[in-house]
GROMACS .gro file of C-alpha atoms in nm:
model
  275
    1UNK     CA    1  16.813  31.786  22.312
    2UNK     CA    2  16.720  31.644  22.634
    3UNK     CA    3  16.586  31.255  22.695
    4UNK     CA    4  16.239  31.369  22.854
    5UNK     CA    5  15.924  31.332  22.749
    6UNK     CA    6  15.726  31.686  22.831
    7UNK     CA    7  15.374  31.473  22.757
    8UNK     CA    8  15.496  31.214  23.027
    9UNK     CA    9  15.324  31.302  23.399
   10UNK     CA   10  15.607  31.098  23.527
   11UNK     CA   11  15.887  31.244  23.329
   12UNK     CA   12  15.780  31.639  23.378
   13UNK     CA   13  15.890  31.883  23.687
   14UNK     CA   14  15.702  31.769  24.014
   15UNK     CA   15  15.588  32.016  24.251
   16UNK     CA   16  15.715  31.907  24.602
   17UNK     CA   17  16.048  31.821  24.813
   18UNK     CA   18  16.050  31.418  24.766
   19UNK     CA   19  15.939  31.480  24.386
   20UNK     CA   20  16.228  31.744  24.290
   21UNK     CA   21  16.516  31.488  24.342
   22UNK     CA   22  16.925  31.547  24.412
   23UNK     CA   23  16.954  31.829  24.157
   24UNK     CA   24  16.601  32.053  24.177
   25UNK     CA   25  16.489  32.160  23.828
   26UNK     CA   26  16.719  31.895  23.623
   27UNK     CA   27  16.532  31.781  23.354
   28UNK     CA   28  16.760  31.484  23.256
   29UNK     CA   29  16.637  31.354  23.653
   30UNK     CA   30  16.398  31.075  23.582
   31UNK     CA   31  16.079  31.223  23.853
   32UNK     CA   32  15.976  30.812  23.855
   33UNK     CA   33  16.237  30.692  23.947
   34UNK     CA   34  16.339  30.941  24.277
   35UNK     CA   35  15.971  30.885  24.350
   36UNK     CA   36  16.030  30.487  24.323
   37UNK     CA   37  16.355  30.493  24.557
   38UNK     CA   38  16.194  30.776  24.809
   39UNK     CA   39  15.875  30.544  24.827
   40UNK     CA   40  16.107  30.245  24.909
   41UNK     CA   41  16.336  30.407  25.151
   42UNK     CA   42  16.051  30.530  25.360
   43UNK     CA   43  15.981  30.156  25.504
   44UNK     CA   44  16.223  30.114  25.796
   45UNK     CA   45  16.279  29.851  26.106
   46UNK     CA   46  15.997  30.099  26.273
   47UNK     CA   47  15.818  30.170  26.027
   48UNK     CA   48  15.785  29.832  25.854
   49UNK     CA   49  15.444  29.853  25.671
   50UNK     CA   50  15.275  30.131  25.571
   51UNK     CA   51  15.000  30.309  25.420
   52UNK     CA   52  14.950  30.498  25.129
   53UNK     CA   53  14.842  30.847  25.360
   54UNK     CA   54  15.178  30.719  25.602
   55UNK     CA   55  15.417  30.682  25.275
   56UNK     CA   56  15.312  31.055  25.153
   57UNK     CA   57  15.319  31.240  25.466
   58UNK     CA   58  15.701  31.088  25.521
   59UNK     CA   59  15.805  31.165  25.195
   60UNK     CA   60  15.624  31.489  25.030
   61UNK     CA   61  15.539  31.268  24.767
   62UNK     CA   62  15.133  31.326  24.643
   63UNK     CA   63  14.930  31.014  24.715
   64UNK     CA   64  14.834  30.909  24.372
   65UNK     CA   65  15.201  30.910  24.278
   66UNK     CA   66  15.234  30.710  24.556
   67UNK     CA   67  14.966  30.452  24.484
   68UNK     CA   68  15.124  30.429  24.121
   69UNK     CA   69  15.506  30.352  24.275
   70UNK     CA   70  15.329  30.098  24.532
   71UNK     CA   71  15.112  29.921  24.294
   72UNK     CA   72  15.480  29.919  24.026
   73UNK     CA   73  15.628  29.789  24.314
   74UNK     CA   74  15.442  29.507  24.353
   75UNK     CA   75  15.337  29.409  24.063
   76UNK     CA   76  15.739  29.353  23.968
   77UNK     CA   77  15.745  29.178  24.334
   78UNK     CA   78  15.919  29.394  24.555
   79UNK     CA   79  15.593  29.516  24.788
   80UNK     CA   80  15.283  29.344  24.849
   81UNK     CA   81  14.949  29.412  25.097
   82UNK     CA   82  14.698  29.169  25.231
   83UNK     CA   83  14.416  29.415  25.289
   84UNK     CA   84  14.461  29.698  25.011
   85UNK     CA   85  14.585  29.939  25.270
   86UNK     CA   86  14.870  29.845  25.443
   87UNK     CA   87  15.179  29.775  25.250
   88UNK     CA   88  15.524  29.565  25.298
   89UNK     CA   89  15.857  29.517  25.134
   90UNK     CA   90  15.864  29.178  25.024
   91UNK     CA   91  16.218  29.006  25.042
   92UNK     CA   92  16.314  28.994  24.734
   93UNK     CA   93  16.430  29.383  24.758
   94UNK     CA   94  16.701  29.279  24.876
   95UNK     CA   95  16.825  29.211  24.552
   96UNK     CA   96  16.879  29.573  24.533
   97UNK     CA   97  17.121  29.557  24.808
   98UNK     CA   98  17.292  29.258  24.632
   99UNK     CA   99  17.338  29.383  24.357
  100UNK     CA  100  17.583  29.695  24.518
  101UNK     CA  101  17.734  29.447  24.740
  102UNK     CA  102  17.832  29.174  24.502
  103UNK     CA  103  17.970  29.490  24.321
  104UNK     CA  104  18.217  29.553  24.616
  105UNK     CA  105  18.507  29.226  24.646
  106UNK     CA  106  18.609  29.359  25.031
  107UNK     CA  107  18.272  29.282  25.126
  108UNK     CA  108  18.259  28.914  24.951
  109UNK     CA  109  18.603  28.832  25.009
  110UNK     CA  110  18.567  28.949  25.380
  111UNK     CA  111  18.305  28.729  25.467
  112UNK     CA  112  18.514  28.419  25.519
  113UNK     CA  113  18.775  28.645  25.718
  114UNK     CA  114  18.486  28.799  26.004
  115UNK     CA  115  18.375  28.485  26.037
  116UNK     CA  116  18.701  28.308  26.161
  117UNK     CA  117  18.776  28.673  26.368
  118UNK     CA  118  18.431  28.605  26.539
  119UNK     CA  119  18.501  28.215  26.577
  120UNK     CA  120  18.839  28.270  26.747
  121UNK     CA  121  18.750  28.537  27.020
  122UNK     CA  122  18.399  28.416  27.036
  123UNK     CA  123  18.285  28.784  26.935
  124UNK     CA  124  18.099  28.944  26.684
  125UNK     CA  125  18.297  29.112  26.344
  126UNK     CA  126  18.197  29.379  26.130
  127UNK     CA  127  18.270  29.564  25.833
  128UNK     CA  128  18.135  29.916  25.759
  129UNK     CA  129  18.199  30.206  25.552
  130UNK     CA  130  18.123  30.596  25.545
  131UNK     CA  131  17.797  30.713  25.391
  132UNK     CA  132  17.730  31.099  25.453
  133UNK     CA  133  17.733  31.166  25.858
  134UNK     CA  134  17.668  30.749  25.921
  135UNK     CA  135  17.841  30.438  25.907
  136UNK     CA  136  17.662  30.141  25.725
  137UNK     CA  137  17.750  29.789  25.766
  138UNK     CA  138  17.845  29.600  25.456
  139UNK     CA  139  17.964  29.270  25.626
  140UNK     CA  140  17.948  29.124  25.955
  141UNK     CA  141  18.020  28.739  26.155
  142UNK     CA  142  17.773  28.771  26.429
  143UNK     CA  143  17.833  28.553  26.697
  144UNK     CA  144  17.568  28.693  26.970
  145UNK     CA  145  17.367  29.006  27.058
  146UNK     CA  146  17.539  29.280  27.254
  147UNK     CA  147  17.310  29.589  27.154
  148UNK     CA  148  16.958  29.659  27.201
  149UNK     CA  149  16.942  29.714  26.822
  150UNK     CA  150  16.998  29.416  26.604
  151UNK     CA  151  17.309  29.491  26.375
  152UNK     CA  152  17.291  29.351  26.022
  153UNK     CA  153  17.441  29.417  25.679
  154UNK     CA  154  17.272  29.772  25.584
  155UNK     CA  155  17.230  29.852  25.919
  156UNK     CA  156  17.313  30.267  26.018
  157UNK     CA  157  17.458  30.414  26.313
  158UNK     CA  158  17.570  30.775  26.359
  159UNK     CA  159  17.978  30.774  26.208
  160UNK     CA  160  18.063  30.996  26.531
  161UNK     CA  161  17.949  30.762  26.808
  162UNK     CA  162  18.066  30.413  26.637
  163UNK     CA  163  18.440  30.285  26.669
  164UNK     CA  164  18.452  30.220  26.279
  165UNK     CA  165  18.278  30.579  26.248
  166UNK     CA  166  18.594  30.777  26.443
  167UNK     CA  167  18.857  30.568  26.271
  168UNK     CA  168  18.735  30.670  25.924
  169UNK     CA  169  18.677  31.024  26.053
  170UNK     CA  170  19.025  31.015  26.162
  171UNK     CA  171  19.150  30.955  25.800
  172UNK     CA  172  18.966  31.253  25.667
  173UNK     CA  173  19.112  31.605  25.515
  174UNK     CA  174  19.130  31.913  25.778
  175UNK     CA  175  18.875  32.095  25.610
  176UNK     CA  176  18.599  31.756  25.594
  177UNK     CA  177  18.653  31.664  25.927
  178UNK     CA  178  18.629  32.040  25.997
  179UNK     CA  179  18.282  31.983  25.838
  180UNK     CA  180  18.177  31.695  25.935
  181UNK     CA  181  18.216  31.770  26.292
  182UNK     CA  182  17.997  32.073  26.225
  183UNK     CA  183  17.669  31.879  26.164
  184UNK     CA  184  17.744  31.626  26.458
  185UNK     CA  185  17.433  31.624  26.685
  186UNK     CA  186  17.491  31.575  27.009
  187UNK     CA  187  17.295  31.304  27.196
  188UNK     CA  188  17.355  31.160  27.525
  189UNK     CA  189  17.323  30.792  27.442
  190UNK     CA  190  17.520  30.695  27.759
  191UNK     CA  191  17.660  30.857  28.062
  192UNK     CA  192  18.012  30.810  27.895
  193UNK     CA  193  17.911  30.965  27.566
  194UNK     CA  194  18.107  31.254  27.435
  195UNK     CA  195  17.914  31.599  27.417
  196UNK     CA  196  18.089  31.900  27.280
  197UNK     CA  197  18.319  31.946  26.956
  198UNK     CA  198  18.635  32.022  27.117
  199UNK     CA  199  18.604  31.681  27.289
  200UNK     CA  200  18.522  31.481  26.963
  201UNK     CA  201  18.767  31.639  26.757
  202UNK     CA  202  19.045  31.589  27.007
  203UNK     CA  203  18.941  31.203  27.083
  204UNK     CA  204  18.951  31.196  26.684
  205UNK     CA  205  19.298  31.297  26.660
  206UNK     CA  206  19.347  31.079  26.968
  207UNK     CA  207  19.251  30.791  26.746
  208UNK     CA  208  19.447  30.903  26.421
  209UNK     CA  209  19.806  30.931  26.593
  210UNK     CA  210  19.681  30.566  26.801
  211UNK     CA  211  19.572  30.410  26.482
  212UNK     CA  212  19.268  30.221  26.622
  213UNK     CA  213  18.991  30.327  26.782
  214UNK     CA  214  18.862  30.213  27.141
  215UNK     CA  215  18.487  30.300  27.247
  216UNK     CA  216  18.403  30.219  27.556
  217UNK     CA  217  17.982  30.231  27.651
  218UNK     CA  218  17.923  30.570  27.520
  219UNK     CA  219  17.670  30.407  27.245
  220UNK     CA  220  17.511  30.174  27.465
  221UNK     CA  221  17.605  30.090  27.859
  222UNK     CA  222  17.761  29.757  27.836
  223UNK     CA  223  17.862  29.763  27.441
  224UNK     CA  224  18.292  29.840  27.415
  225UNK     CA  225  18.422  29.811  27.054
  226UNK     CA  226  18.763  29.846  26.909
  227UNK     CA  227  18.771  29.928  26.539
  228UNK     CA  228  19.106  29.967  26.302
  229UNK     CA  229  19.110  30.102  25.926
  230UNK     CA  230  19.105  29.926  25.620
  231UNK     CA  231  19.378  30.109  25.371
  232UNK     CA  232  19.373  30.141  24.995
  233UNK     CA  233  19.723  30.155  24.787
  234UNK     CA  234  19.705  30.526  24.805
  235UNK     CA  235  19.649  30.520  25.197
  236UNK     CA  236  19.327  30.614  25.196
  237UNK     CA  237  19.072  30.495  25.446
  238UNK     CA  238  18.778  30.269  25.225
  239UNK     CA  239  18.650  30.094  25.541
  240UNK     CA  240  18.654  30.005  25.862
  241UNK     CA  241  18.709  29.637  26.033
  242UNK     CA  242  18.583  29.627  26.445
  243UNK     CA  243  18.494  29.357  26.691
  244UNK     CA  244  18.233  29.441  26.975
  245UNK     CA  245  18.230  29.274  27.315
  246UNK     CA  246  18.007  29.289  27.632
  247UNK     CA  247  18.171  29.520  27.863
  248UNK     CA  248  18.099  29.235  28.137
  249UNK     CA  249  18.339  28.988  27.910
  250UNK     CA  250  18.642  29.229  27.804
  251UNK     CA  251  18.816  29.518  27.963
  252UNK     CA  252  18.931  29.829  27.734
  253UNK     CA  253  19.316  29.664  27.782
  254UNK     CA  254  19.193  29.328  27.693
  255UNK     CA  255  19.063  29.424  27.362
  256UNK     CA  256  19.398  29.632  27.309
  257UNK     CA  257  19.653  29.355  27.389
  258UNK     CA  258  19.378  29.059  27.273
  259UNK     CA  259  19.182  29.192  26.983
  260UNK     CA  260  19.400  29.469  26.829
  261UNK     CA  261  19.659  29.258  26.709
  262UNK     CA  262  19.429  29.019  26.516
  263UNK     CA  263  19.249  29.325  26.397
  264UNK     CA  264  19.575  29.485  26.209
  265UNK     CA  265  19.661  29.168  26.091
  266UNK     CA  266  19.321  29.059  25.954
  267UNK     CA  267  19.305  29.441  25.807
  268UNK     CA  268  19.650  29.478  25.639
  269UNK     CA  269  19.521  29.141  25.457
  270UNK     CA  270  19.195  29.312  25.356
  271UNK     CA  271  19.357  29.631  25.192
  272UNK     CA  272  19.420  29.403  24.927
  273UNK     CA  273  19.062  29.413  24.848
  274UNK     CA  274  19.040  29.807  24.943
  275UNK     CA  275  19.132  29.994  24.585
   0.00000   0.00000   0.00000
């Protein structure tokens, strides 16, 4: 006997791709609540407030629904609009975010770590782990702005292009990173970006038999990162630990004799925390 309610609009089968959820045609999937979370996650850095007719057209999801998540939303205080027609997150969201993260101890316990990392080299430290083809950033010391993007705690950047990003790629199975490589699109970010396969997989294998991972202005001219992995008991690869540097500040052999060390150290000590 299943849990939903066939007389419940929000409960039944939805027509449309936002609406059908992770598993299409699942009636245990709760329709609300992947309408809730789509509605939420389409408010980004860009796209920071939003209207009902914007919120639909990114997400498949039929206005009305949307009004209903928007005016759910705010009502328990997570969104809010001045004039009726364009809508915000409010901060308190981020209590969503908090919640996962307080769930994690290598992300608390880590904190105090980056911060002495970025204080000693004068650099910013970051923490970040896999999630599908991106890296996301679950703790980070800043110390000053290197990137034309500001980098925060939830912040995404494509796994394949980011220091952190090949050193976790390097710990993968044959057959994932076989994959994985597969749905790598190709931009030119930089002159120095890679842009083929055969040259990603064979800088990724580069980086497993080195151990660390060096990248040097192929993300963004002027931006060089070094970035080691964090190991479980079992080996495993649960995160990654980097420090980023203007390219105008630090050579590539710099970072290696400087920063590497303090990275392995500050690592092994954080695979305590790892699982």
């Amino acid at each position: 006997m299943t849990e939903m309610d066939p007389d419940d609009p929000d409960e039944a089968p939805a027509a449309g791709h936002a609406a059908e959820g992770p598993v299409p045609g699942d009636p245990n999937i709760m329709t609300s609540l992947v309408r809730g979370l789509a509605v939420i996650q389409a408010f980004s850095r860009e796209s920071a407030s939003l209207t009902i007719s914007q919120i639909s057209q990114k997400t498949g999801i039929p206005r009305a629904a949307v009004r209903r998540c928007l005016y759910t939303l705010r009502a328990l205080g997570f969104a809010d609009t001045d004039d009726g027609r364009q809508y915000v997150l409010r901060p308190r969201i981020l209590a969503l975010g908090h919640a996962y993260l307080s769930s994690i101890p290598l992300a608390r316990v880590a904190q105090p770590l980056l911060r002495r990392i970025a204080d000693t080299l004068n650099e910013s430290c970051s923490i970040a782990i896999l999630d599908g083809d991106d890296i996301v950033y679950v703790a980070r010391a800043s110390v000053s702005r290197i990137m034309t993007i500001d980098l925060h705690v939830g912040s995404r950047l494509p796994a394949a292009f980011t220091s952190m990003g090949r050193v976790l790629l390097a710990h993968r199975p044959p057959a994932e990173l076989d994959e994985r490589l597969a749905r790598v699109t190709f931009q030119p970010f930089t002159v120095h970006t890679i842009r083929d396969v055969a040259a990603l997989r064979a800088e990724i294998l580069r980086v497993r038999a080195a151990g660390y991972s060096v990248m040097d202005q192929e993300l963004e001219l002027g931006l060089r990162s070094i970035a080691v992995p964090i190991l479980s008991a079992d080996g495993a690869a649960t995160a990654a630990l980097n420090v980023g540097a203007h390219a105008s500040r630090m050579s590539v052999a710099d970072m290696v004799e400087k920063i590497l060390p303090l990275l392995r150290e500050a690592a092994e000590e954080l695979s305590l925390c790892a699982g």
